Short mmCIF file of C-alpha atoms and ligand atoms in Angstrom, two decimals:
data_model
loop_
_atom_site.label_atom_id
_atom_site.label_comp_id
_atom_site.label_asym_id
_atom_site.label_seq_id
_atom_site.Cartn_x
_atom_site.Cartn_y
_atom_site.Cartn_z
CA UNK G 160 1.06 -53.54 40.66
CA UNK G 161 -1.37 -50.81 40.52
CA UNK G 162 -1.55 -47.47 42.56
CA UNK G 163 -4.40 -45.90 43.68
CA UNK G 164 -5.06 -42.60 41.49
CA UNK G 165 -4.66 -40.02 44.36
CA UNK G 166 -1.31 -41.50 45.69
CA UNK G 167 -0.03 -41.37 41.94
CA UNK G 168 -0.60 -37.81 41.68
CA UNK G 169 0.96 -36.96 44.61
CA UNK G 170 4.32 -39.07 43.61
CA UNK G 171 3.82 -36.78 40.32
CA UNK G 172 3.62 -33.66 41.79
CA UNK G 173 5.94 -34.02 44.21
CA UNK G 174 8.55 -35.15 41.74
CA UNK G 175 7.96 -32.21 39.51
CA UNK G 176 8.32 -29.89 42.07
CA UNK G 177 11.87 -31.75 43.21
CA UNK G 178 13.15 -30.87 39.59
CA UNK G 179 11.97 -27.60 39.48
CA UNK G 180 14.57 -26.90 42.94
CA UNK G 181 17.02 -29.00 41.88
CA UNK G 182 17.18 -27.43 37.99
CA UNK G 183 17.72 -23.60 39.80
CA UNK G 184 16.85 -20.64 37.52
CA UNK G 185 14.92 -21.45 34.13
CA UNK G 186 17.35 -21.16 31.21
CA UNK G 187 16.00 -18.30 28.59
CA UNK G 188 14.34 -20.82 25.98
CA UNK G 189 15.19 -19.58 22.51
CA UNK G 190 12.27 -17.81 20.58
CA UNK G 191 12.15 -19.91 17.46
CA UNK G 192 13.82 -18.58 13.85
CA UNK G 193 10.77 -17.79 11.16
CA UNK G 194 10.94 -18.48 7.79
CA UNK G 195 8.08 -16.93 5.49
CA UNK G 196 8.40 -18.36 1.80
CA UNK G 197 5.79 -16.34 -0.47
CA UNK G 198 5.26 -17.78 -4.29
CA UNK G 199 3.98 -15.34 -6.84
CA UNK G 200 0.61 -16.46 -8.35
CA UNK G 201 1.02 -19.95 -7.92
CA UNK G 202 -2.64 -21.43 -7.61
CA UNK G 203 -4.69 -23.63 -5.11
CA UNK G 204 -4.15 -26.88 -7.91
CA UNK G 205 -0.72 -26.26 -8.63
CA UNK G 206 1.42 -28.45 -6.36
CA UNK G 207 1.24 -32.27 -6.20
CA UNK G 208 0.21 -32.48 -2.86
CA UNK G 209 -2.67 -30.29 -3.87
CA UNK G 210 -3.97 -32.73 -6.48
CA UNK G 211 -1.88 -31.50 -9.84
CA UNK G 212 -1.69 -34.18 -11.82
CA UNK G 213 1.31 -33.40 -13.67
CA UNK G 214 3.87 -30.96 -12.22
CA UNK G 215 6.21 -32.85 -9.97
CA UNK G 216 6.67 -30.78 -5.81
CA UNK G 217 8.73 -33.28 -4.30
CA UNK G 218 10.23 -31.41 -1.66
CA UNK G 219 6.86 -29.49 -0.91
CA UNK G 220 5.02 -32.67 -0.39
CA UNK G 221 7.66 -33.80 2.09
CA UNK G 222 7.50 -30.85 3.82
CA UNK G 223 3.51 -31.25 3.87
CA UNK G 224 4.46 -35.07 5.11
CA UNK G 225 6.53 -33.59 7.92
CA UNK G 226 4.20 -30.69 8.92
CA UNK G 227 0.57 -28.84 8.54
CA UNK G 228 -1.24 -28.31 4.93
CA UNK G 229 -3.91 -26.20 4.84
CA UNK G 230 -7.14 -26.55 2.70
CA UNK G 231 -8.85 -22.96 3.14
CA UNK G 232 -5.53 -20.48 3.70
CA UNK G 233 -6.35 -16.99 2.26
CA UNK G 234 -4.66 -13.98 1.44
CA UNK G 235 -5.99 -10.47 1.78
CA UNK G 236 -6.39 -9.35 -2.46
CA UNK G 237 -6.11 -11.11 -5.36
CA UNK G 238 -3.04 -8.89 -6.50
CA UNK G 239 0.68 -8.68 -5.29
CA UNK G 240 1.43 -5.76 -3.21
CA UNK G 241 -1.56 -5.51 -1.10
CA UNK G 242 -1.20 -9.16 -0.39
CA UNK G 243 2.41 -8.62 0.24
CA UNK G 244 1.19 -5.38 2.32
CA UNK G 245 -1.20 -7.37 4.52
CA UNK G 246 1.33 -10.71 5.68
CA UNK G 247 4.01 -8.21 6.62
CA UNK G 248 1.22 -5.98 8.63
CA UNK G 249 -1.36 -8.09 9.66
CA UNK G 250 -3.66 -5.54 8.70
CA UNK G 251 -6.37 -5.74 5.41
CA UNK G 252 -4.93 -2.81 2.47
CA UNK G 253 -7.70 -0.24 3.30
CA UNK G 254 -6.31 -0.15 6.66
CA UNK G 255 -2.37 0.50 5.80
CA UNK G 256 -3.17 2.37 2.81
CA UNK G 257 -1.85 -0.33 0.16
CA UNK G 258 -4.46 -0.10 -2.07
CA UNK G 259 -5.92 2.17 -5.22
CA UNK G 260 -8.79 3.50 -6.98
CA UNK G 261 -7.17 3.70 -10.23
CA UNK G 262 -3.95 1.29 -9.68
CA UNK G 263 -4.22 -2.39 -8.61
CA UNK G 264 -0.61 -2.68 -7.70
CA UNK G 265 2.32 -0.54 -7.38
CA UNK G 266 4.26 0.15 -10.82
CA UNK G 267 8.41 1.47 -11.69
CA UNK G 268 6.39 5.12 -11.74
CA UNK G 269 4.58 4.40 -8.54
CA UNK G 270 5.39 7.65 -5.83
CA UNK G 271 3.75 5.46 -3.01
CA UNK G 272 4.58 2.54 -1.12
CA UNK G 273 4.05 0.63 2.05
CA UNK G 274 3.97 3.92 5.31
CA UNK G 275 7.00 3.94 7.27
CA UNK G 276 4.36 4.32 10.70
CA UNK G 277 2.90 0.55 9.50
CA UNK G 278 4.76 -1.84 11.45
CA UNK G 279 5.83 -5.04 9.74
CA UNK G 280 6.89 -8.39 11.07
CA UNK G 281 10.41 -7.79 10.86
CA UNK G 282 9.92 -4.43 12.58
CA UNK G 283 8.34 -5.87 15.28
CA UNK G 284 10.86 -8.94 15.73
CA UNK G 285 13.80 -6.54 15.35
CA UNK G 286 12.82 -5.12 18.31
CA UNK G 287 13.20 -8.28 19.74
CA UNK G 288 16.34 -9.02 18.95
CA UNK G 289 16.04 -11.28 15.93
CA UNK G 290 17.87 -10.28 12.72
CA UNK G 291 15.66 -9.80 9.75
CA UNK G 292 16.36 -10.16 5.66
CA UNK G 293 14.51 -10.19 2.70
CA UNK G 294 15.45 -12.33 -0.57
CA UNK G 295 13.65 -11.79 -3.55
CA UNK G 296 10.99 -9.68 -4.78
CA UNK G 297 9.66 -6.38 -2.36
CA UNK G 298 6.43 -4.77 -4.48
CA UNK G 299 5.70 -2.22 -1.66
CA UNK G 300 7.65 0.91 -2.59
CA UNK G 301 10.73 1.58 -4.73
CA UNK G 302 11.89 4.60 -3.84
CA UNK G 303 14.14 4.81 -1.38
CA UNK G 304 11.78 5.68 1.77
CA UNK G 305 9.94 2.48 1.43
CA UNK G 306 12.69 0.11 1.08
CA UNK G 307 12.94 -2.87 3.01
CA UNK G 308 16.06 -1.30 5.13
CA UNK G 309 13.27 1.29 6.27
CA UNK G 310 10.62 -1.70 7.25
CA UNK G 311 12.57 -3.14 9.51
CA UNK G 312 14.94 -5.31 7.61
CA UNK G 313 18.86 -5.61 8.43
CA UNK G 314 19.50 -7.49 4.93
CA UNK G 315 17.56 -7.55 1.56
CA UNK G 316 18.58 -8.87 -2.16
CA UNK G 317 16.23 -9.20 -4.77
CA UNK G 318 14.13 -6.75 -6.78
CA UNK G 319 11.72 -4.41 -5.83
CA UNK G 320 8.87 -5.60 -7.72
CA UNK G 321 7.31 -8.03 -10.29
CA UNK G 322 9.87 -9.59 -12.84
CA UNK G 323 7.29 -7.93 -16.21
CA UNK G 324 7.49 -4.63 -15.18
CA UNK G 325 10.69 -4.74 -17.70
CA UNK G 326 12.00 -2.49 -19.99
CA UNK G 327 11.07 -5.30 -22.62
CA UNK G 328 7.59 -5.30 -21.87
CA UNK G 329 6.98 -1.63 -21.45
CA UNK G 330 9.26 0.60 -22.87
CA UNK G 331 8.30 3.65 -20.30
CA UNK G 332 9.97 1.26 -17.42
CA UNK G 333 13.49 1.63 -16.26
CA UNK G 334 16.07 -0.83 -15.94
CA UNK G 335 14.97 -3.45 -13.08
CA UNK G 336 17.40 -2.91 -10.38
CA UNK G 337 18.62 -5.75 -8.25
CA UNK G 338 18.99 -4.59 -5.05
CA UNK G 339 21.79 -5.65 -2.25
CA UNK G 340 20.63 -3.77 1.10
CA UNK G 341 19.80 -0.52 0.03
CA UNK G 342 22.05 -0.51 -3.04
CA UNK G 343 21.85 -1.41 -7.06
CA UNK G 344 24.28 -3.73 -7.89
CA UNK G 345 22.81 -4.83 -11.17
CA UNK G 346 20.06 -3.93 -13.59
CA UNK G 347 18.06 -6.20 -15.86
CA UNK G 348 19.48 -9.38 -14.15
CA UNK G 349 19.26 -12.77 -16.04
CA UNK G 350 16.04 -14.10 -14.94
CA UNK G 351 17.14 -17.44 -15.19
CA UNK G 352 19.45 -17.39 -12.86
CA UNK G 353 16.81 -15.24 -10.16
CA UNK G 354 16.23 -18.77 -8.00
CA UNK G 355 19.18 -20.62 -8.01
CA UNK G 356 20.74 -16.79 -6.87
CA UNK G 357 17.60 -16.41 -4.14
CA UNK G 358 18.23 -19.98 -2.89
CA UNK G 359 22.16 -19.12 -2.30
CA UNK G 360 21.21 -16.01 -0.72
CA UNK G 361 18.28 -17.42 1.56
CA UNK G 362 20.81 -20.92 2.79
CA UNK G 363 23.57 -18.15 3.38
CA UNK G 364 21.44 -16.14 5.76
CA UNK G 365 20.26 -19.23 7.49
CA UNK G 366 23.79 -20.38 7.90
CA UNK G 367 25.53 -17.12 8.69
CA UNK G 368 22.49 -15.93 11.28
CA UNK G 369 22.29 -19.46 13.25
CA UNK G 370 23.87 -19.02 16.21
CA UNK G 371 20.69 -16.21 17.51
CA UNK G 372 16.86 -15.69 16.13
CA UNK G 373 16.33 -14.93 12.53
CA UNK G 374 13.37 -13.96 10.49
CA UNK G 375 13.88 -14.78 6.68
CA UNK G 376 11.25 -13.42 4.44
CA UNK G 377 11.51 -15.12 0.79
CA UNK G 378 8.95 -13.89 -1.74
CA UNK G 379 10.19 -15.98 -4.86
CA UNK G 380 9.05 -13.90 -8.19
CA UNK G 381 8.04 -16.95 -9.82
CA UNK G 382 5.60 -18.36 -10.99
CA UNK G 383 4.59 -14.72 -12.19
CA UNK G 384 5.10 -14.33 -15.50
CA UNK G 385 7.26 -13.95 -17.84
CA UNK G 386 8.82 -17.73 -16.50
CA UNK G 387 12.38 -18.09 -16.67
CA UNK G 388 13.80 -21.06 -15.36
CA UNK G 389 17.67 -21.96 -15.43
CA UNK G 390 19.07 -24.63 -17.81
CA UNK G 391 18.49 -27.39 -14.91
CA UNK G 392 14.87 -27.64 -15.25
CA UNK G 393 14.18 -26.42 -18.33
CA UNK G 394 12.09 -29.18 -20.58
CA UNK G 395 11.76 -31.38 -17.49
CA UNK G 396 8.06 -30.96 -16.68
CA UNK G 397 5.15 -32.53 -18.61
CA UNK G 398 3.41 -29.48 -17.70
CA UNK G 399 5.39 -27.96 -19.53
CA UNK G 400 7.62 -24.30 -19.14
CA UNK G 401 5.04 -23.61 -16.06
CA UNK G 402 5.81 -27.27 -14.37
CA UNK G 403 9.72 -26.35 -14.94
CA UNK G 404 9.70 -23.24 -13.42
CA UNK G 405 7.26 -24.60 -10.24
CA UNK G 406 9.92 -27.40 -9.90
CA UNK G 407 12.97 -25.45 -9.60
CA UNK G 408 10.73 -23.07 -6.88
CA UNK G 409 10.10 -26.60 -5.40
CA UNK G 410 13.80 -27.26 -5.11
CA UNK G 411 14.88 -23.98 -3.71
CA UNK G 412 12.36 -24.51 -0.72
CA UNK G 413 13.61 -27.99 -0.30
CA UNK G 414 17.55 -26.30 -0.17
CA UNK G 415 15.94 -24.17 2.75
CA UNK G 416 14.67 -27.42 4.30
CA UNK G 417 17.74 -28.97 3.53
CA UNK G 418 20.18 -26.25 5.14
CA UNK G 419 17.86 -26.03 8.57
CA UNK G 420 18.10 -29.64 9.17
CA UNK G 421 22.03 -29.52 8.51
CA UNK G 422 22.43 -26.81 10.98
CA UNK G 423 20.56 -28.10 13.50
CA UNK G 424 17.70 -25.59 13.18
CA UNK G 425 14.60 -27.73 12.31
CA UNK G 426 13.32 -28.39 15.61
CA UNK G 427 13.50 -24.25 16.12
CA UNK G 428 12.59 -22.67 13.02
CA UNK G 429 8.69 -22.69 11.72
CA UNK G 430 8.56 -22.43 7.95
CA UNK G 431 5.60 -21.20 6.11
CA UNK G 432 4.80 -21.71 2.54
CA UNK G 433 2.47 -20.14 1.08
CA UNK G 434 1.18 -17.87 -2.18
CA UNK G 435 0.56 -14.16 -2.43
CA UNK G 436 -2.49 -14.57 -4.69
CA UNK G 437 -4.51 -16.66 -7.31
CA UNK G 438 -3.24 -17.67 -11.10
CA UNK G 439 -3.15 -15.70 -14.15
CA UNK G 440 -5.94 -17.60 -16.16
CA UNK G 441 -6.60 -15.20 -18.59
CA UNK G 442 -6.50 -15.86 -22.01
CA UNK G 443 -3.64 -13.85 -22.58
CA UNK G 444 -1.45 -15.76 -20.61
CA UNK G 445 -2.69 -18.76 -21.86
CA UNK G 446 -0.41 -21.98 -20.87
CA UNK G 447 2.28 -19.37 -18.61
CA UNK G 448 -0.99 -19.42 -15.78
CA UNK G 449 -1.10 -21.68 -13.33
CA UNK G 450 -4.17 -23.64 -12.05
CA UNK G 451 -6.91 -22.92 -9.35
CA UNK G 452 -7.75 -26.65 -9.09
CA UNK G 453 -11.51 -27.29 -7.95
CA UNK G 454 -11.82 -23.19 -7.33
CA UNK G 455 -13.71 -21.09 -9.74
CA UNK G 456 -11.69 -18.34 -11.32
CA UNK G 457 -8.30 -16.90 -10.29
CA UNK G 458 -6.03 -13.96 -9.60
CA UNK G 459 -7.46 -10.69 -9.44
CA UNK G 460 -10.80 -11.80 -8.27
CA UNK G 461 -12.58 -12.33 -4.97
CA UNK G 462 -13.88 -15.83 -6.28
CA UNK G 463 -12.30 -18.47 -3.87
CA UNK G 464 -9.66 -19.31 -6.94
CA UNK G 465 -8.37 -15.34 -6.36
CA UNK G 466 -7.52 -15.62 -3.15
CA UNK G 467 -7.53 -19.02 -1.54
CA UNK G 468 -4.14 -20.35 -2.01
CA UNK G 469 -2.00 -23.18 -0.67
CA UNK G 470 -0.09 -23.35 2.33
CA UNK G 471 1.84 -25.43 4.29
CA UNK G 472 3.71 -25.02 7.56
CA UNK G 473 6.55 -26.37 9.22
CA UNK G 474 8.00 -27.33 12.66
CA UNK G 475 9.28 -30.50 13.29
CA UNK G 476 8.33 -31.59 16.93
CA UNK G 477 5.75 -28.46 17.55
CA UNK G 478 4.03 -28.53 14.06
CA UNK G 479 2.33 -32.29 14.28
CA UNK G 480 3.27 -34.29 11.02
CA UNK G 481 1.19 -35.44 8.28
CA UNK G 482 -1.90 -32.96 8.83
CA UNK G 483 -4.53 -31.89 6.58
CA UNK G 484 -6.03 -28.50 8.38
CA UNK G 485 -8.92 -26.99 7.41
CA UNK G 486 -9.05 -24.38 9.97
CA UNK G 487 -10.14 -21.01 8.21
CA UNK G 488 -6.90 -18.70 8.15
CA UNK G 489 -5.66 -15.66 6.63
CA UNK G 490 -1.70 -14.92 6.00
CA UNK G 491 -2.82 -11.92 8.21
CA UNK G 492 -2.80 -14.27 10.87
CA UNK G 493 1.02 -14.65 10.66
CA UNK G 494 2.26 -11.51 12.13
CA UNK G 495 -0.04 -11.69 15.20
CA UNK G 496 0.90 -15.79 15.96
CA UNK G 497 4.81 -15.05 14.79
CA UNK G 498 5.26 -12.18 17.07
CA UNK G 499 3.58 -14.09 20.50
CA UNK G 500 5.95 -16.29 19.45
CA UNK G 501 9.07 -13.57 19.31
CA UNK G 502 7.95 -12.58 22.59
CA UNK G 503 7.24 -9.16 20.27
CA UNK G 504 4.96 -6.62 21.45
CA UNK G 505 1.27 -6.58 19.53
CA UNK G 506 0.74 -2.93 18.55
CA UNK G 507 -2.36 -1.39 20.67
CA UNK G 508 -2.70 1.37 18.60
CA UNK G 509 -4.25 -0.22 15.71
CA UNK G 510 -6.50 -2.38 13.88
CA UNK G 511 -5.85 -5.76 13.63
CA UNK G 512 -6.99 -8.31 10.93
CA UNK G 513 -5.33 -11.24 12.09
CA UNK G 514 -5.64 -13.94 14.93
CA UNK G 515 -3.06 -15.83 16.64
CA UNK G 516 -2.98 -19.48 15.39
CA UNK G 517 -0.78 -21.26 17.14
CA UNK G 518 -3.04 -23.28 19.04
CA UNK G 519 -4.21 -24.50 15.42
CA UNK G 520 -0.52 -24.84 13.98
CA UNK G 521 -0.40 -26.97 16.78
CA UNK G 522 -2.81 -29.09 16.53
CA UNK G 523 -4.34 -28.34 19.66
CA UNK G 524 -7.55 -26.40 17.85
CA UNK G 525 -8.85 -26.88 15.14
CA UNK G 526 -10.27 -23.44 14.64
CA UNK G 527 -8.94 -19.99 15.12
CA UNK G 528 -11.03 -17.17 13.02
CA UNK G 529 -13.73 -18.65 10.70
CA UNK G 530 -14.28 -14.42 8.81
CA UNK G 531 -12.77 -13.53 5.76
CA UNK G 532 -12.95 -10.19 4.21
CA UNK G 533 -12.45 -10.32 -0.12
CA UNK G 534 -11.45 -6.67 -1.35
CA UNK G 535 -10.72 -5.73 -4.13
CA UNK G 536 -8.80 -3.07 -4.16
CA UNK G 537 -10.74 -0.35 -1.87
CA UNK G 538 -14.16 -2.40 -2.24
CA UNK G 539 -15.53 -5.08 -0.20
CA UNK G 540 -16.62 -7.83 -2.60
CA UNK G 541 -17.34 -10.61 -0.46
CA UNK G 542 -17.55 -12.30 3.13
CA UNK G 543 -16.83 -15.62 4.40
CA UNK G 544 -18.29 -16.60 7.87
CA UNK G 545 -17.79 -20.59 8.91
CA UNK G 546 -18.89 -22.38 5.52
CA UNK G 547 -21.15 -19.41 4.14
CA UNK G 548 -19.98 -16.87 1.27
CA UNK G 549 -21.92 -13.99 -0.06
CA UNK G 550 -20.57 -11.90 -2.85
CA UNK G 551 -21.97 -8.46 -3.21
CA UNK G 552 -20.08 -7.72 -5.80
CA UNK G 553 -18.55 -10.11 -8.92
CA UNK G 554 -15.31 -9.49 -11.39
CA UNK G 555 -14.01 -12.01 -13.85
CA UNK G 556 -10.61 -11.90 -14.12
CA UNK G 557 -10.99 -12.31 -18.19
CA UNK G 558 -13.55 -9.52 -18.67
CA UNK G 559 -12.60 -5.80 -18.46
CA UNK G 560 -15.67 -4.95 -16.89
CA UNK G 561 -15.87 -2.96 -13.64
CA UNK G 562 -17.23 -5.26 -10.56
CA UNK G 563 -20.95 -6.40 -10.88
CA UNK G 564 -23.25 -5.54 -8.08
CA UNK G 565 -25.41 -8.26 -6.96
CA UNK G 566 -28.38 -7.65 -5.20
CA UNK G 567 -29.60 -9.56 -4.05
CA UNK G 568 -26.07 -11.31 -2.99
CA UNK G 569 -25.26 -14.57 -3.82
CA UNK G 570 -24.56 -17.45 -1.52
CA UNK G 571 -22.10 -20.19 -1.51
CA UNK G 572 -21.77 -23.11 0.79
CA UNK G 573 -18.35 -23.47 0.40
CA UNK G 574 -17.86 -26.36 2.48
CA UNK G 575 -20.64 -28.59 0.21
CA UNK G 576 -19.51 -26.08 -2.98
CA UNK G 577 -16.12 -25.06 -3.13
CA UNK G 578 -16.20 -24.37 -7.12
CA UNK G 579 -19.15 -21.72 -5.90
CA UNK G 580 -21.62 -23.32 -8.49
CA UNK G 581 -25.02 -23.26 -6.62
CA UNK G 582 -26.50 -20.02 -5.82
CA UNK G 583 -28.12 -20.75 -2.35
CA UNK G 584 -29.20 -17.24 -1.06
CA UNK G 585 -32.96 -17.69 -1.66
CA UNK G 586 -32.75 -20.47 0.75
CA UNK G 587 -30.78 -19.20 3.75
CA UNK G 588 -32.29 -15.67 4.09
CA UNK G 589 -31.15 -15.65 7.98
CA UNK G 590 -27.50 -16.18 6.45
CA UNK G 591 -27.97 -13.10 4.06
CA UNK G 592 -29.62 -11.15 6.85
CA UNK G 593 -26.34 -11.93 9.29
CA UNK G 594 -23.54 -11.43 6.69
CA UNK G 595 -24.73 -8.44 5.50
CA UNK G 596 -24.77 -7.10 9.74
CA UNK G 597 -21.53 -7.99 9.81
CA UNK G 598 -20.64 -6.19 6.50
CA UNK G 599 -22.07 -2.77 7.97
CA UNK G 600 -20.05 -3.85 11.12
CA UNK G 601 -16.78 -4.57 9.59
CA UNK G 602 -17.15 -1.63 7.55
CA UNK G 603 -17.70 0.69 10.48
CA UNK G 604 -14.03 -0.02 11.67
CA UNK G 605 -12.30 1.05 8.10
CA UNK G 606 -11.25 5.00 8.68
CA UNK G 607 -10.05 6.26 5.68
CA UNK G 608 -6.48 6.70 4.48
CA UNK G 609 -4.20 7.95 1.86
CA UNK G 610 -3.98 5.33 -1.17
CA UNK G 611 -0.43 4.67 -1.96
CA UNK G 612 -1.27 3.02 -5.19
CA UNK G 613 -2.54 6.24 -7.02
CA UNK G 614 0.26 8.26 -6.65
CA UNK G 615 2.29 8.38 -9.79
CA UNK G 616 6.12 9.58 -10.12
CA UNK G 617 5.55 13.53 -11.55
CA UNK G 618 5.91 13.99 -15.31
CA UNK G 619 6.42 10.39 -15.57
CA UNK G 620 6.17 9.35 -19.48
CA UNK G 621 4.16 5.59 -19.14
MG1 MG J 283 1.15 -12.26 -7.36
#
């Protein structure tokens, strides 16, 4: 038996609006808990669900399986703190002053660090009642001013920057504190032990903050170098130290997968994995770097193997399962989609770099933003608009050399050229013409600010 279309609706409608009276006042849904996991250059080819043929991600490929992995996710540099700077933010380095003319990154004798005025994610969700921490490493201010206590965070343990900036490695460097809240409870920690210690931490907070809205930032310190890993994995990977310490990162995330699901959390927590920038493929590092897969080049460049990185998210039931995205997106994007989410205010008062992309976490778009803006440090290098690239200016990350001007600029199809092998400018002058309009435009909106970056520590031997 069949009814007519019309007749059906109205059944439908008036039904729904029976359940609406009879239901009474709307319960407050829960905003959902947030989980941000950040590696520390670990490249595009690194993970087996990413194509590495060797080093064994288990528990990230099942979390790909159950959720969203992302093909052309970038970050903001090619370098550690201003990456770091721009997810928390949502703004690009020139804009909240994480950046340098001299310094690429913030060292032990660094006076600046991350303003108190920025506001961060866990700022912003504070204010909305969640409760925030921080596990593992910070890289945007030691001193005390600009630790994560005065960003917005309720808990933090880890250490405030990369694991080489080490007494061992340079002598001028203190101790490395590890931090609990805004105290020192160790110095020079075992390295080893760093993830198994930042898993404990991380499942602890989950467990211990269930019962109302969290936000857990986790920016592991590996696979930086110098790679510890703890006796478990150590000689496990054919890859070889760099595949042992990727698998025991692997397993932490999985224990974070793990806990959520035995607490009842997974349907209300989105999980993001992602990188903070490219790998370390200099010579000098030789086997400790990681891989940028089919991208050309790698951390601390602008080429798509600096700053394209892999990502996956997370949501069981809103996040659809099994999807390969390759929306354009930016970890910038996070704090603007996380805090609609929080029911968070969006600052007014400021420029934003990111979109919202929930409707593409979703599923229900597949496109949110198709720009990206490559700086390094205070110059813009490149521009990517829908499958075009131009690079106005070139670095190799092996070379010494300050950045090459091009001019003319090149041209990449990245969608046909990912590895950014075929010069294509000549061709597409309309494309040159339009990037470099929106180059001038973009760069209109950049005021300048103080750079945290080249402010040293007085009298500081280094
Ligand atoms: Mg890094």
């Amino acid at each position: 038996m069949s009814f007519p279309k019309k007749a059906l609706r109205l059944i439908l409608l008036l039904g729904s609006m029976a359940g609406t009276a009879l239901a009474g006042p709307q319960k407050p849904v829960r905003p959902p808990n947030v989980i941000v996991i950040f590696a520390d250059d670990l490249g595009y080819g690194d993970l087996s669900c990413y194509g590495h043929p060797t080093i064994r991600t288990p528990h990230l490929d099942r979390m790909a399986a159950e959720g969203m992995r992302f093909t052309q996710f970038y970050v903001a540099a090619p370098v550690c703190s201003p990456s770091r700077a721009a997810l928390l933010t949502g703004r690009l380095p020139v804009r909240n002053g994480m950046a340098g003319k001299q310094k690429v990154v913030l060292f032990p004798y660094s006076a600046g660090g991350l303003p108190t005025g920025e506001i961060t994610i866990a700022k912003a969700l504070k204010v909305a009642g969640y409760t925030t921490g921080i596990v593992g490493k910070w890289h945007l201010g030691h001193l005390p001013e600009y630790l994560p206590a005065n960003h917005g965070f309720d808990y933090y343990f880890g250490i405030p920057y990369s694991n080489d900036m080490i007494p061992a490695r340079n002598k001028s460097y203190p101790p490395m504190p590890l931090y609990k809240d805004s105290k020192v409870v160790e110095e020079n920690p075992d390295q080893r032990g760093l993830t198994k210690r930042y898993t404990d931490e991380a499942v602890a907070f989950i467990r211990k903050n269930k019962d109302k809205p969290f936000f857990l930032y986790y920016p592991n310190n590996f696979p930086h170098e110098p790679l510890l890993v703890s006796d478990a994995y150590k000689g496990k990977s054919k890859r070889g130290l760099y595949g042992d310490v990727v698998a025991e990162l692997d397993w932490s995330v999985g224990q974070v997968l793990k806990t959520l699901k035995e607490q009842g959390l997974d349907k209300n927590t989105l999980v993001i994995f992602t990188s903070d920038n490219g790998p370390t493929i200099q010579d000098v590092h030789r086997e400790s770097g990681g891989s940028a897969g089919l991208l050309y080049e790698g951390k601390k460049t602008t080429y798509e193997g600096g700053m394209r990185v892999p990502a996956i998210a997370w949501w069981p039931g809103t996040v659809p399962a099994s999807r390969t995205c390759e929306a354009v997106a930016t970890t910038m994007d996070l704090f603007p989609t996380i805090l609609n989410l929080a029911k968070a205010r969006l600052p007014q008062d400021r420029e934003l770099d990111g979109v919202d992309i929930y409707p593409v976490l979703t599923g229900k778009a597949d496109k949110a933003s198709d720009v990206v803006f490559y700086y390094n440090q205070t110059d813009l290098y490149a521009i990517r608009k829908g499958p075009w690239k131009i690079h106005f200016i070139t670095r190799s990350s092996t070379g010494k050399e300050a950045g090459v001007v091009q001019d003319p600029p090149l041209l990449y199809q990245l969608e046909v050229d990912p590895s950014e092998r075929f010069n294509v400018s000549k061709d597409n002058p309309a494309v040159v013409e339009e990037l470099r309009k929106l180059y001038a435009d973009h760069t209109r909106t950049v005021k300048p600010v103080p750079l945290q970056f080249d402010r040293m520590i007085e009298n500081h031997a280094r």
